[in-house]
Short mmCIF file of C-alpha atoms in Angstrom, two decimals:
data_model
loop_
_atom_site.label_atom_id
_atom_site.label_comp_id
_atom_site.label_asym_id
_atom_site.label_seq_id
_atom_site.Cartn_x
_atom_site.Cartn_y
_atom_site.Cartn_z
CA UNK A 15 -13.68 -1.28 20.45
CA UNK A 16 -16.15 -4.31 19.55
CA UNK A 17 -19.19 -4.04 18.02
CA UNK A 18 -21.18 -3.85 21.06
CA UNK A 19 -19.57 -0.44 22.39
CA UNK A 20 -19.50 1.28 18.79
CA UNK A 21 -23.80 0.69 19.14
CA UNK A 22 -23.67 1.51 22.39
CA UNK A 23 -21.35 5.06 21.40
CA UNK A 24 -23.93 5.67 18.32
CA UNK A 25 -26.79 5.15 20.71
CA UNK A 26 -25.27 7.75 23.40
CA UNK A 27 -24.01 10.64 20.89
CA UNK A 28 -26.43 13.88 20.71
CA UNK A 29 -25.19 14.21 17.20
CA UNK A 30 -23.12 11.76 14.60
CA UNK A 31 -21.10 13.15 11.84
CA UNK A 32 -19.89 11.26 8.53
CA UNK A 33 -17.86 12.20 5.98
CA UNK A 34 -19.37 11.75 2.38
CA UNK A 35 -23.10 11.31 1.76
CA UNK A 36 -23.49 7.85 1.59
CA UNK A 37 -22.43 7.60 5.08
CA UNK A 38 -25.79 8.27 5.98
CA UNK A 39 -27.27 4.89 4.66
CA UNK A 40 -24.33 3.18 6.74
CA UNK A 41 -26.10 3.91 10.11
CA UNK A 42 -29.47 2.19 11.56
CA UNK A 43 -32.22 3.81 10.14
CA UNK A 44 -33.25 5.33 13.84
CA UNK A 45 -29.81 6.96 13.70
CA UNK A 46 -29.92 9.07 10.60
CA UNK A 47 -32.03 11.86 12.23
CA UNK A 48 -29.32 13.18 14.58
CA UNK A 49 -26.59 12.78 12.07
CA UNK A 50 -25.09 15.26 9.80
CA UNK A 51 -22.45 15.02 6.81
CA UNK A 52 -19.23 17.03 7.52
CA UNK A 53 -16.50 16.92 4.07
CA UNK A 54 -13.06 16.87 5.28
CA UNK A 55 -11.70 20.10 3.91
CA UNK A 56 -7.91 20.29 1.94
CA UNK A 57 -5.93 23.21 0.46
CA UNK A 58 -6.90 24.00 -3.24
CA UNK A 59 -3.86 24.27 -5.59
CA UNK A 60 -3.07 24.98 -9.39
CA UNK A 61 -2.73 22.21 -11.66
CA UNK A 62 1.03 21.69 -12.59
CA UNK A 63 2.04 21.43 -16.35
CA UNK A 64 0.92 18.43 -18.00
CA UNK A 65 2.94 16.11 -20.13
CA UNK A 66 1.87 16.27 -24.02
CA UNK A 67 1.32 13.39 -25.99
CA UNK A 68 0.86 10.81 -23.36
CA UNK A 69 -1.36 10.58 -20.28
CA UNK A 70 0.35 10.41 -16.70
CA UNK A 71 -1.41 8.22 -14.11
CA UNK A 72 -0.77 8.20 -10.35
CA UNK A 73 -1.97 6.29 -7.60
CA UNK A 74 -1.30 7.04 -3.92
CA UNK A 75 -2.13 4.42 -1.40
CA UNK A 76 -0.12 2.17 0.42
CA UNK A 77 -0.02 -1.32 -0.32
CA UNK A 78 -2.85 -3.13 1.66
CA UNK A 79 -5.51 -5.78 0.37
CA UNK A 80 -8.40 -2.87 1.69
CA UNK A 81 -6.67 -0.93 -1.10
CA UNK A 82 -6.73 -3.14 -4.11
CA UNK A 83 -3.66 -2.61 -5.80
CA UNK A 84 -3.93 -5.61 -7.88
CA UNK A 85 -6.55 -3.84 -9.97
CA UNK A 86 -4.07 -1.44 -10.75
CA UNK A 87 -1.15 -4.04 -11.60
CA UNK A 88 -3.56 -5.92 -13.35
CA UNK A 89 -4.62 -3.02 -15.67
CA UNK A 90 -1.29 -1.78 -16.49
CA UNK A 91 -0.47 -5.68 -17.63
CA UNK A 92 -3.62 -4.93 -20.16
CA UNK A 93 -2.19 -1.67 -21.65
CA UNK A 94 0.38 -1.70 -24.20
CA UNK A 95 3.84 0.29 -23.16
CA UNK A 96 3.73 2.08 -26.89
CA UNK A 97 0.10 3.16 -25.94
CA UNK A 98 1.33 6.63 -23.96
CA UNK A 99 -0.17 5.88 -20.70
CA UNK A 100 2.64 6.26 -17.90
CA UNK A 101 1.53 4.89 -14.47
CA UNK A 102 3.30 5.88 -10.78
CA UNK A 103 2.51 4.43 -7.73
CA UNK A 104 2.99 6.12 -4.26
CA UNK A 105 2.81 3.98 -1.23
CA UNK A 106 4.70 2.03 1.28
CA UNK A 107 4.54 -1.83 1.15
CA UNK A 108 2.46 -2.73 4.06
CA UNK A 109 2.05 -6.12 2.82
CA UNK A 110 5.26 -7.43 1.69
CA UNK A 111 3.86 -9.86 -0.74
CA UNK A 112 1.77 -6.62 -2.34
CA UNK A 113 5.38 -4.92 -2.53
CA UNK A 114 6.72 -8.13 -4.48
CA UNK A 115 3.60 -8.09 -7.06
CA UNK A 116 4.22 -4.19 -7.42
CA UNK A 117 8.14 -4.80 -8.20
CA UNK A 118 7.04 -7.73 -10.55
CA UNK A 119 4.65 -5.18 -12.34
CA UNK A 120 7.14 -2.63 -12.71
CA UNK A 121 9.59 -5.25 -14.37
CA UNK A 122 7.18 -6.33 -16.38
CA UNK A 123 5.45 -3.29 -17.59
CA UNK A 124 8.16 -0.41 -18.57
CA UNK A 125 5.40 2.14 -18.22
CA UNK A 126 4.69 1.26 -14.75
CA UNK A 127 6.58 2.75 -11.58
CA UNK A 128 6.03 1.82 -8.14
CA UNK A 129 7.91 4.95 -6.16
CA UNK A 130 7.53 3.94 -2.79
CA UNK A 131 6.53 6.08 0.01
CA UNK A 132 7.30 9.82 -0.76
CA UNK A 133 6.47 12.87 1.45
CA UNK A 134 3.14 14.54 1.55
CA UNK A 135 4.21 17.91 -0.37
CA UNK A 136 6.11 15.57 -3.15
CA UNK A 137 2.84 13.45 -3.12
CA UNK A 138 0.35 16.43 -3.65
CA UNK A 139 3.07 18.15 -6.62
CA UNK A 140 2.47 14.34 -8.32
CA UNK A 141 -1.20 14.73 -7.86
CA UNK A 142 -1.03 18.38 -9.59
CA UNK A 143 1.41 17.23 -12.42
CA UNK A 144 -1.01 13.76 -13.05
CA UNK A 145 -4.17 14.00 -15.63
CA UNK A 146 -5.82 11.60 -13.67
CA UNK A 147 -5.92 10.02 -10.27
CA UNK A 148 -6.69 6.33 -9.99
CA UNK A 149 -8.56 5.09 -6.54
CA UNK A 150 -9.36 1.33 -6.67
CA UNK A 151 -10.09 0.56 -2.54
CA UNK A 152 -12.36 -2.24 -1.99
CA UNK A 153 -13.93 -0.02 1.38
CA UNK A 154 -13.37 3.57 1.93
CA UNK A 155 -15.29 6.19 4.59
CA UNK A 156 -14.14 9.35 2.78
CA UNK A 157 -10.61 9.24 1.23
CA UNK A 158 -8.55 12.25 1.62
CA UNK A 159 -6.47 11.88 -1.79
CA UNK A 160 -9.94 11.99 -3.41
CA UNK A 161 -10.20 15.42 -1.98
CA UNK A 162 -6.42 16.27 -2.62
CA UNK A 163 -6.78 15.29 -6.55
CA UNK A 164 -10.19 17.33 -7.28
CA UNK A 165 -8.91 20.54 -5.35
CA UNK A 166 -5.63 20.23 -7.65
CA UNK A 167 -7.65 20.22 -10.63
CA UNK A 168 -6.95 16.56 -11.48
CA UNK A 169 -9.97 14.14 -11.93
CA UNK A 170 -10.02 10.58 -10.41
CA UNK A 171 -10.98 7.39 -11.79
CA UNK A 172 -12.37 5.19 -8.65
CA UNK A 173 -13.95 2.26 -7.74
CA UNK A 174 -17.61 1.96 -7.24
CA UNK A 175 -18.08 1.70 -3.49
CA UNK A 176 -20.13 3.82 -1.18
CA UNK A 177 -16.80 5.92 0.31
CA UNK A 178 -15.94 7.13 -3.09
CA UNK A 179 -19.87 7.65 -4.52
CA UNK A 180 -20.58 9.63 -1.73
CA UNK A 181 -17.87 12.14 -2.44
CA UNK A 182 -17.80 12.19 -6.14
CA UNK A 183 -21.52 11.91 -6.83
CA UNK A 184 -23.89 9.53 -8.29
CA UNK A 185 -23.30 10.73 -11.98
CA UNK A 186 -19.96 10.97 -11.84
CA UNK A 187 -18.67 9.41 -15.20
CA UNK A 188 -15.18 7.90 -13.89
CA UNK A 189 -16.13 4.62 -11.88
CA UNK A 190 -15.73 1.02 -12.27
CA UNK A 191 -16.76 -1.84 -10.54
CA UNK A 192 -14.24 -2.69 -7.60
CA UNK A 193 -11.40 -5.13 -8.79
CA UNK A 194 -12.45 -4.81 -12.80
CA UNK A 195 -8.72 -4.24 -14.31
CA UNK A 196 -10.27 -4.28 -17.34
CA UNK A 197 -12.50 -1.65 -17.24
CA UNK A 198 -10.15 0.57 -15.46
CA UNK A 199 -7.65 -0.01 -18.39
CA UNK A 200 -10.55 1.14 -20.98
CA UNK A 201 -11.20 4.05 -18.81
CA UNK A 202 -7.50 5.06 -18.99
CA UNK A 203 -7.49 4.42 -22.63
CA UNK A 204 -10.69 6.39 -23.17
CA UNK A 205 -8.98 9.44 -21.34
CA UNK A 206 -6.10 9.11 -23.63
CA UNK A 207 -8.33 8.82 -26.72
CA UNK A 208 -11.56 10.38 -26.08
CA UNK A 209 -12.99 13.47 -24.54
CA UNK A 210 -13.73 11.82 -21.39
CA UNK A 211 -10.59 13.50 -19.22
CA UNK A 212 -12.53 16.84 -20.32
CA UNK A 213 -15.90 15.50 -19.08
CA UNK A 214 -14.49 14.32 -15.87
CA UNK A 215 -12.24 17.33 -14.66
CA UNK A 216 -15.87 19.49 -15.36
CA UNK A 217 -17.09 17.36 -12.88
CA UNK A 218 -14.75 17.37 -10.57
CA UNK A 219 -14.36 21.06 -10.73
CA UNK A 220 -18.10 21.26 -9.58
CA UNK A 221 -17.34 19.06 -6.37
CA UNK A 222 -14.52 20.96 -5.66
CA UNK A 223 -16.16 23.41 -3.18
CA UNK A 224 -18.06 20.53 -0.76
CA UNK A 225 -14.09 20.04 0.23
CA UNK A 226 -12.98 23.70 0.84
CA UNK A 227 -11.73 24.89 4.42
CA UNK A 228 -14.71 27.19 4.39
CA UNK A 229 -17.09 24.84 3.71
CA UNK A 230 -15.84 22.44 6.48
CA UNK A 231 -15.27 25.63 8.95
CA UNK A 232 -18.97 26.35 8.42
CA UNK A 233 -20.56 23.10 8.84
CA UNK A 234 -19.00 23.04 12.14
CA UNK A 235 -20.32 26.01 13.73
CA UNK A 236 -23.18 24.91 12.42
CA UNK A 237 -22.95 21.72 14.29
CA UNK A 238 -21.61 23.50 17.59
CA UNK A 239 -24.23 25.76 17.45
CA UNK A 240 -27.17 23.05 17.40
CA UNK A 241 -25.25 21.15 20.17
CA UNK A 242 -25.80 24.27 22.34
CA UNK A 243 -29.37 24.58 21.33
CA UNK A 244 -30.20 21.37 22.81
CA UNK A 245 -28.12 21.59 25.91
#
């Protein structure tokens, strides 16, 4: 679908749905009145036992430029292995050049591992075991992995892009500017050595109800009622 077709579809729609709050701002002003936010949902899970004496970090995302994995590679190189920050990256190499960079990072950094593509259940359990999830994307509509982390009691360090801010909130303390590997490395150090991780966990817990199946169900029902009322 080209831009003109997409624009026409927006004009013809009776209602529009965006997946996070800042998605409204991406719409033409005249169309925002017929739009609403419906957050996608995921199941809640209890955190699994965490390693002690170190910080276990996981990133979940296939190796594509839009996911900006280079930010994680560069952050790993800025962190001394002896610091105790263990990083795992789950995702398939959709772009072979990025796969080569990932392998090279693992060779150069003993505290970094690339696990490749894993089944969804294995990935969920890795998120449950992690102290923190890293999400480095250049652009997002509403990342499912963020809600999976939040609903597993695992806080997120995320690039400050609209799709992430619209899910985690304006006042969330775990943002770094897109591509800023030095700031990401600093935040990881602070998660290990300061009270930042506990603060992020509390903020994430407050956001979790947004992503519950019941919240999504009620939002969809309200949408259907509105559509029936306008019929």
